[in-house]
C-alpha cells in the first residue's frame, strides 16, 4: 500500500510555475529517486512535502490521511503543520546543523522539545530524557559517528556533518525521509560515506525520497526513479528502465551530461 | 570641602553612582525592548514596520542631548502634566535612545542567520518560539557581541549628557571644584572613572566572547 501519495502538485513563485502538476506515489519501505537538472523543481517538490512551501494546487496524503489539500482550507492551519511535518524528515544539501550544539545535542534537541508535550513529562522527565539520549547515541552509531558525539559541527568534516544531519532527521522517526541532494555540497571523496549511510537506511526499509545527481547511487538504492523537467515528470519507472532505456530526448541528453 | 586626592575621589564616586545607576537601568530596559523593536522592524505587517522604522529614524536622527531636554521639559510645557524627576527623565531618554540603537544591532544579527537554520528547526517539528530561543538566539548573541560592546561602551560615556538637565552626575561634581575652589584637576580626573569602568566592561565582553568561542556561527 502506498505510504505517500502526491497528486497534481502545482507551485508558482510570482509568475513562474515551478511545479506543473506533479503526481507520484511511493510504497512503504521503498525509495524514490528524483533526478533532473537544477531548476527542474526537485527541491521545491521536497519543500512542499515538508510544508516549507505551500502548493497552489494538489493533495498530499500519508498512510491514506490527507495532510494537505489545496482545495480544502481546513488542511492549511498553521497549528496543524507542526504535527503534520513529523511525518516527514528532510536532510538539506547544506546540512544546516545547529552550530552551538554537539553532534549528540543536534540529534536530541527536537525530541527533547517534543517530549515536553507529553503529559507524563513532568513526573517522568529524567527517564524520558535518558531514553532520548540513548536512542540518539544509537542512531549516531548507526551512521558511524559514535566517536564524534561530543564534537561540534565545525570540528567535523562535511561528510560527518551530513551524517549527523541524517541522524537528526531519523531521531524524529519520520514515515518518509527526504534528501535534497545530500552530497552536492561535498567533495567526491566525502560523498561516499554519506551515500553508504543512506544505502544502509534503504536496506533497513526506511521509506525515502531522494533528490540526487548520483545516477549510480539512484540505480542501486531506488526502486523507482522520476525524471523532472521544467516542473513536470517526464519519465518515471524502475531505475533500470528510466536510466538505461530513456524514452525522451530530454532525458537522454540529461543522462549523457551527468554520466 | 577638602581637595586631597582621597576626598576628591570619594566625592566624585558619589557623583559617579548616578552614572552607574542610569547605565544599569538603561541596559536592563533597552536590551529586551530593543529586541522587541527589532521584531517590529522585521514584522510582516507593513504598518508595524513603518512605525518602528520611523521611530528609529527620529531617535537616531536627533541629538541625544536634545532628547534628554525634550523628555524633561515637553510633558509640562506642552501637555501640562508634571514633569519627571531629573534622573528619571534622563533614564527615559536613554532608554528610548538605546532601544532604537540596540534594535538595529539585533536586526542586523538576526537577519544574518541563514534561512536554513530556521527551516532545519521547523522540519524537526519545533515551534517558531523554540526555533528562535533554542537555535537562533545564541548565534545572534555571538554575532552581535562586537557591535553591542561598542554601543554599551558608548552608553557609559553618554551618561555624562544628563547634566544638561542639571543631574548631579560625576562631571557636575567635578565642576563644582572649579567654581568653589578654583581647582580644575578634578574635572580631568573624572575621566579616569569612565576609563576604569569601560576597561572593566571591555574585559567582561572579552570573557563573554571567549565563552562563546566553542562554536562557530
Short mmCIF file of N, CA and C in Angstrom, two decimals, chain B residues 8-113:
data_model
loop_
_atom_site.label_atom_id
_atom_site.label_comp_id
_atom_site.label_asym_id
_atom_site.label_seq_id
_atom_site.Cartn_x
_atom_site.Cartn_y
_atom_site.Cartn_z
N UNK B 8 38.56 63.99 46.99
CA UNK B 8 38.00 64.22 45.65
C UNK B 8 37.48 62.90 45.09
N UNK B 9 38.27 61.85 45.29
CA UNK B 9 37.84 60.54 44.77
C UNK B 9 36.50 60.13 45.36
N UNK B 10 36.38 60.27 46.68
CA UNK B 10 35.13 59.89 47.33
C UNK B 10 33.97 60.73 46.83
N UNK B 11 34.25 62.01 46.69
CA UNK B 11 33.22 62.94 46.25
C UNK B 11 32.77 62.62 44.81
N UNK B 12 33.76 62.39 43.93
CA UNK B 12 33.42 62.09 42.54
C UNK B 12 32.69 60.74 42.44
N UNK B 13 33.11 59.79 43.28
CA UNK B 13 32.43 58.48 43.29
C UNK B 13 30.95 58.65 43.59
N UNK B 14 30.68 59.59 44.53
CA UNK B 14 29.31 59.90 44.88
C UNK B 14 28.52 60.31 43.63
N UNK B 15 29.16 61.13 42.79
CA UNK B 15 28.51 61.55 41.54
C UNK B 15 28.43 60.41 40.55
N UNK B 16 29.48 59.59 40.50
CA UNK B 16 29.54 58.52 39.51
C UNK B 16 28.47 57.45 39.78
N UNK B 17 28.03 57.41 41.03
CA UNK B 17 26.97 56.47 41.39
C UNK B 17 25.75 56.67 40.48
N UNK B 18 25.41 57.93 40.24
CA UNK B 18 24.24 58.21 39.39
C UNK B 18 24.49 57.74 37.97
N UNK B 19 25.71 57.98 37.47
CA UNK B 19 26.04 57.49 36.13
C UNK B 19 25.84 55.98 36.05
N UNK B 20 26.29 55.28 37.09
CA UNK B 20 26.19 53.82 37.09
C UNK B 20 24.75 53.36 37.13
N UNK B 21 23.93 54.05 37.94
CA UNK B 21 22.52 53.66 38.04
C UNK B 21 21.83 53.85 36.70
N UNK B 22 22.05 55.02 36.10
CA UNK B 22 21.41 55.30 34.81
C UNK B 22 21.88 54.29 33.77
N UNK B 23 23.17 53.97 33.79
CA UNK B 23 23.72 52.97 32.87
C UNK B 23 23.02 51.63 33.05
N UNK B 24 22.93 51.20 34.30
CA UNK B 24 22.38 49.86 34.57
C UNK B 24 20.90 49.78 34.20
N UNK B 25 20.12 50.81 34.60
CA UNK B 25 18.69 50.78 34.32
C UNK B 25 18.45 50.84 32.82
N UNK B 26 19.23 51.67 32.12
CA UNK B 26 19.06 51.77 30.67
C UNK B 26 19.31 50.41 30.02
N UNK B 27 20.40 49.74 30.41
CA UNK B 27 20.70 48.43 29.84
C UNK B 27 19.57 47.45 30.12
N UNK B 28 19.15 47.41 31.37
CA UNK B 28 18.12 46.47 31.80
C UNK B 28 16.84 46.63 30.99
N UNK B 29 16.49 47.88 30.67
CA UNK B 29 15.26 48.13 29.91
C UNK B 29 15.49 48.01 28.40
N UNK B 30 16.59 48.58 27.92
CA UNK B 30 16.76 48.70 26.47
C UNK B 30 17.15 47.39 25.80
N UNK B 31 17.85 46.51 26.51
CA UNK B 31 18.24 45.25 25.87
C UNK B 31 17.00 44.44 25.46
N UNK B 32 16.04 44.19 26.38
CA UNK B 32 14.82 43.48 25.92
C UNK B 32 13.94 44.32 25.00
N UNK B 33 13.77 45.62 25.31
CA UNK B 33 12.92 46.45 24.45
C UNK B 33 13.47 46.53 23.03
N UNK B 34 14.79 46.60 22.93
CA UNK B 34 15.42 46.66 21.61
C UNK B 34 15.12 45.42 20.80
N UNK B 35 15.10 44.27 21.47
CA UNK B 35 14.79 43.01 20.76
C UNK B 35 13.35 43.06 20.25
N UNK B 36 12.44 43.55 21.10
CA UNK B 36 11.05 43.68 20.68
C UNK B 36 10.92 44.61 19.48
N UNK B 37 11.64 45.74 19.54
CA UNK B 37 11.56 46.71 18.43
C UNK B 37 12.17 46.12 17.16
N UNK B 38 13.22 45.30 17.32
CA UNK B 38 13.83 44.66 16.15
C UNK B 38 12.80 43.77 15.45
N UNK B 39 12.00 43.02 16.25
CA UNK B 39 10.96 42.18 15.65
C UNK B 39 9.93 43.04 14.92
N UNK B 40 9.60 44.21 15.51
CA UNK B 40 8.66 45.11 14.84
C UNK B 40 9.23 45.57 13.49
N UNK B 41 10.53 45.87 13.47
CA UNK B 41 11.15 46.33 12.22
C UNK B 41 11.18 45.24 11.16
N UNK B 42 11.04 43.98 11.60
CA UNK B 42 11.07 42.87 10.64
C UNK B 42 9.68 42.26 10.48
N UNK B 43 8.65 42.94 11.03
CA UNK B 43 7.29 42.39 11.00
C UNK B 43 6.82 42.17 9.57
N UNK B 44 5.90 41.20 9.42
CA UNK B 44 5.34 41.01 8.08
C UNK B 44 4.28 42.07 7.79
N UNK B 45 3.87 42.83 8.81
CA UNK B 45 2.88 43.88 8.58
C UNK B 45 3.59 45.19 8.26
N UNK B 46 3.23 45.74 7.12
CA UNK B 46 3.88 46.94 6.66
C UNK B 46 3.73 48.11 7.64
N UNK B 47 2.53 48.25 8.23
CA UNK B 47 2.27 49.36 9.13
C UNK B 47 3.18 49.29 10.36
N UNK B 48 3.34 48.09 10.90
CA UNK B 48 4.21 47.92 12.07
C UNK B 48 5.65 48.28 11.72
N UNK B 49 6.09 47.81 10.55
CA UNK B 49 7.45 48.13 10.10
C UNK B 49 7.62 49.64 9.95
N UNK B 50 6.60 50.28 9.37
CA UNK B 50 6.69 51.72 9.13
C UNK B 50 6.82 52.47 10.44
N UNK B 51 6.01 52.09 11.43
CA UNK B 51 6.05 52.79 12.72
C UNK B 51 7.42 52.61 13.37
N UNK B 52 7.94 51.40 13.39
CA UNK B 52 9.19 51.20 14.11
C UNK B 52 10.36 51.83 13.35
N UNK B 53 10.29 51.80 12.01
CA UNK B 53 11.38 52.42 11.26
C UNK B 53 11.37 53.94 11.43
N UNK B 54 10.17 54.51 11.52
CA UNK B 54 10.08 55.96 11.74
C UNK B 54 10.63 56.31 13.12
N UNK B 55 10.27 55.50 14.10
CA UNK B 55 10.78 55.71 15.46
C UNK B 55 12.31 55.68 15.47
N UNK B 56 12.87 54.67 14.82
CA UNK B 56 14.33 54.56 14.78
C UNK B 56 14.95 55.76 14.06
N UNK B 57 14.28 56.18 12.99
CA UNK B 57 14.80 57.31 12.22
C UNK B 57 14.85 58.58 13.08
N UNK B 58 13.74 58.84 13.81
CA UNK B 58 13.68 60.05 14.63
C UNK B 58 14.72 59.99 15.75
N UNK B 59 14.81 58.84 16.41
CA UNK B 59 15.71 58.74 17.56
C UNK B 59 17.17 58.81 17.12
N UNK B 60 17.48 58.14 16.01
CA UNK B 60 18.87 58.18 15.57
C UNK B 60 19.21 59.49 14.86
N UNK B 61 18.16 60.19 14.41
CA UNK B 61 18.39 61.39 13.61
C UNK B 61 18.45 62.67 14.42
N UNK B 62 18.26 62.57 15.73
CA UNK B 62 18.33 63.78 16.55
C UNK B 62 19.34 63.56 17.68
N UNK B 63 19.93 64.67 18.17
CA UNK B 63 20.95 64.50 19.21
C UNK B 63 20.34 63.98 20.53
N UNK B 64 21.06 63.08 21.16
CA UNK B 64 20.62 62.55 22.46
C UNK B 64 20.46 63.69 23.47
N UNK B 65 21.36 64.68 23.37
CA UNK B 65 21.30 65.83 24.26
C UNK B 65 19.92 66.51 24.20
N UNK B 66 19.46 66.65 22.95
CA UNK B 66 18.16 67.29 22.72
C UNK B 66 17.03 66.40 23.25
N UNK B 67 17.17 65.10 23.06
CA UNK B 67 16.13 64.17 23.52
C UNK B 67 15.96 64.24 25.04
N UNK B 68 17.07 64.37 25.75
CA UNK B 68 17.00 64.48 27.20
C UNK B 68 16.22 65.73 27.59
N UNK B 69 16.52 66.82 26.92
CA UNK B 69 15.83 68.08 27.21
C UNK B 69 14.34 67.95 26.91
N UNK B 70 14.03 67.33 25.77
CA UNK B 70 12.63 67.18 25.36
C UNK B 70 11.86 66.34 26.39
N UNK B 71 12.46 65.23 26.80
CA UNK B 71 11.75 64.36 27.75
C UNK B 71 11.52 65.08 29.08
N UNK B 72 12.45 65.94 29.46
CA UNK B 72 12.32 66.62 30.75
C UNK B 72 11.30 67.76 30.68
N UNK B 73 11.33 68.54 29.59
CA UNK B 73 10.52 69.77 29.56
C UNK B 73 9.18 69.63 28.86
N UNK B 74 9.12 68.79 27.81
CA UNK B 74 7.91 68.80 26.99
C UNK B 74 6.65 68.38 27.75
N UNK B 75 6.69 67.37 28.61
CA UNK B 75 5.44 66.99 29.29
C UNK B 75 4.79 68.16 30.03
N UNK B 76 5.58 68.97 30.73
CA UNK B 76 4.98 70.06 31.50
C UNK B 76 4.66 71.26 30.62
N UNK B 77 5.52 71.55 29.64
CA UNK B 77 5.31 72.74 28.81
C UNK B 77 4.17 72.56 27.83
N UNK B 78 4.10 71.37 27.22
CA UNK B 78 3.13 71.18 26.15
C UNK B 78 1.85 70.51 26.65
N UNK B 79 2.01 69.51 27.49
CA UNK B 79 0.84 68.72 27.88
C UNK B 79 0.35 69.07 29.28
N UNK B 80 1.07 69.97 29.93
CA UNK B 80 0.63 70.45 31.22
C UNK B 80 0.53 69.36 32.29
N UNK B 81 1.33 68.30 32.15
CA UNK B 81 1.40 67.32 33.23
C UNK B 81 2.72 67.53 33.95
N UNK B 82 2.79 67.07 35.18
CA UNK B 82 4.01 67.32 35.95
C UNK B 82 5.18 66.56 35.33
N UNK B 83 6.33 67.20 35.31
CA UNK B 83 7.46 66.56 34.66
C UNK B 83 8.05 65.49 35.57
N UNK B 84 8.81 64.60 34.92
CA UNK B 84 9.50 63.57 35.66
C UNK B 84 10.61 64.18 36.49
N UNK B 85 11.08 63.44 37.49
CA UNK B 85 12.26 63.88 38.21
C UNK B 85 13.43 63.93 37.25
N UNK B 86 14.47 64.67 37.63
CA UNK B 86 15.59 64.84 36.70
C UNK B 86 16.27 63.53 36.34
N UNK B 87 16.59 62.69 37.33
CA UNK B 87 17.23 61.42 36.93
C UNK B 87 16.27 60.54 36.13
N UNK B 88 14.98 60.55 36.50
CA UNK B 88 14.01 59.71 35.77
C UNK B 88 13.89 60.15 34.32
N UNK B 89 13.85 61.47 34.11
CA UNK B 89 13.75 61.97 32.74
C UNK B 89 14.96 61.53 31.93
N UNK B 90 16.14 61.60 32.55
CA UNK B 90 17.34 61.17 31.85
C UNK B 90 17.25 59.70 31.49
N UNK B 91 16.80 58.89 32.45
CA UNK B 91 16.69 57.44 32.20
C UNK B 91 15.72 57.17 31.05
N UNK B 92 14.57 57.84 31.07
CA UNK B 92 13.59 57.62 30.00
C UNK B 92 14.21 57.97 28.64
N UNK B 93 14.91 59.08 28.58
CA UNK B 93 15.52 59.48 27.31
C UNK B 93 16.58 58.46 26.86
N UNK B 94 17.39 57.99 27.81
CA UNK B 94 18.41 57.00 27.45
C UNK B 94 17.77 55.70 26.98
N UNK B 95 16.71 55.28 27.67
CA UNK B 95 16.05 54.02 27.28
C UNK B 95 15.49 54.14 25.86
N UNK B 96 14.83 55.27 25.57
CA UNK B 96 14.29 55.47 24.22
C UNK B 96 15.41 55.41 23.19
N UNK B 97 16.47 56.17 23.46
CA UNK B 97 17.58 56.27 22.51
C UNK B 97 18.26 54.93 22.29
N UNK B 98 18.58 54.24 23.36
CA UNK B 98 19.34 53.00 23.22
C UNK B 98 18.48 51.84 22.73
N UNK B 99 17.18 51.89 23.00
CA UNK B 99 16.29 50.87 22.43
C UNK B 99 16.38 50.93 20.90
N UNK B 100 16.38 52.15 20.36
CA UNK B 100 16.46 52.29 18.90
C UNK B 100 17.79 51.74 18.36
N UNK B 101 18.89 52.12 19.01
CA UNK B 101 20.19 51.64 18.52
C UNK B 101 20.34 50.13 18.69
N UNK B 102 19.95 49.62 19.85
CA UNK B 102 20.06 48.17 20.07
C UNK B 102 19.21 47.39 19.07
N UNK B 103 18.02 47.94 18.75
CA UNK B 103 17.14 47.21 17.83
C UNK B 103 17.82 47.00 16.49
N UNK B 104 18.58 48.01 16.06
CA UNK B 104 19.26 47.87 14.78
C UNK B 104 20.40 46.85 14.86
N UNK B 105 21.06 46.80 16.00
CA UNK B 105 22.11 45.79 16.17
C UNK B 105 21.49 44.38 16.16
N UNK B 106 20.39 44.22 16.89
CA UNK B 106 19.71 42.92 16.90
C UNK B 106 19.26 42.54 15.49
N UNK B 107 18.66 43.52 14.79
CA UNK B 107 18.12 43.23 13.46
C UNK B 107 19.23 42.73 12.54
N UNK B 108 20.37 43.44 12.60
CA UNK B 108 21.49 43.01 11.77
C UNK B 108 21.90 41.58 12.09
N UNK B 109 21.94 41.25 13.38
CA UNK B 109 22.34 39.90 13.79
C UNK B 109 21.33 38.85 13.36
N UNK B 110 20.06 39.16 13.58
CA UNK B 110 19.02 38.17 13.26
C UNK B 110 18.96 37.93 11.76
N UNK B 111 19.08 39.02 10.98
CA UNK B 111 18.98 38.85 9.53
C UNK B 111 20.20 38.17 8.94
N UNK B 112 21.30 38.11 9.72
CA UNK B 112 22.50 37.46 9.18
C UNK B 112 22.46 35.94 9.35
N UNK B 113 21.50 35.43 10.12
CA UNK B 113 21.40 33.97 10.30
C UNK B 113 20.71 33.37 9.09
#
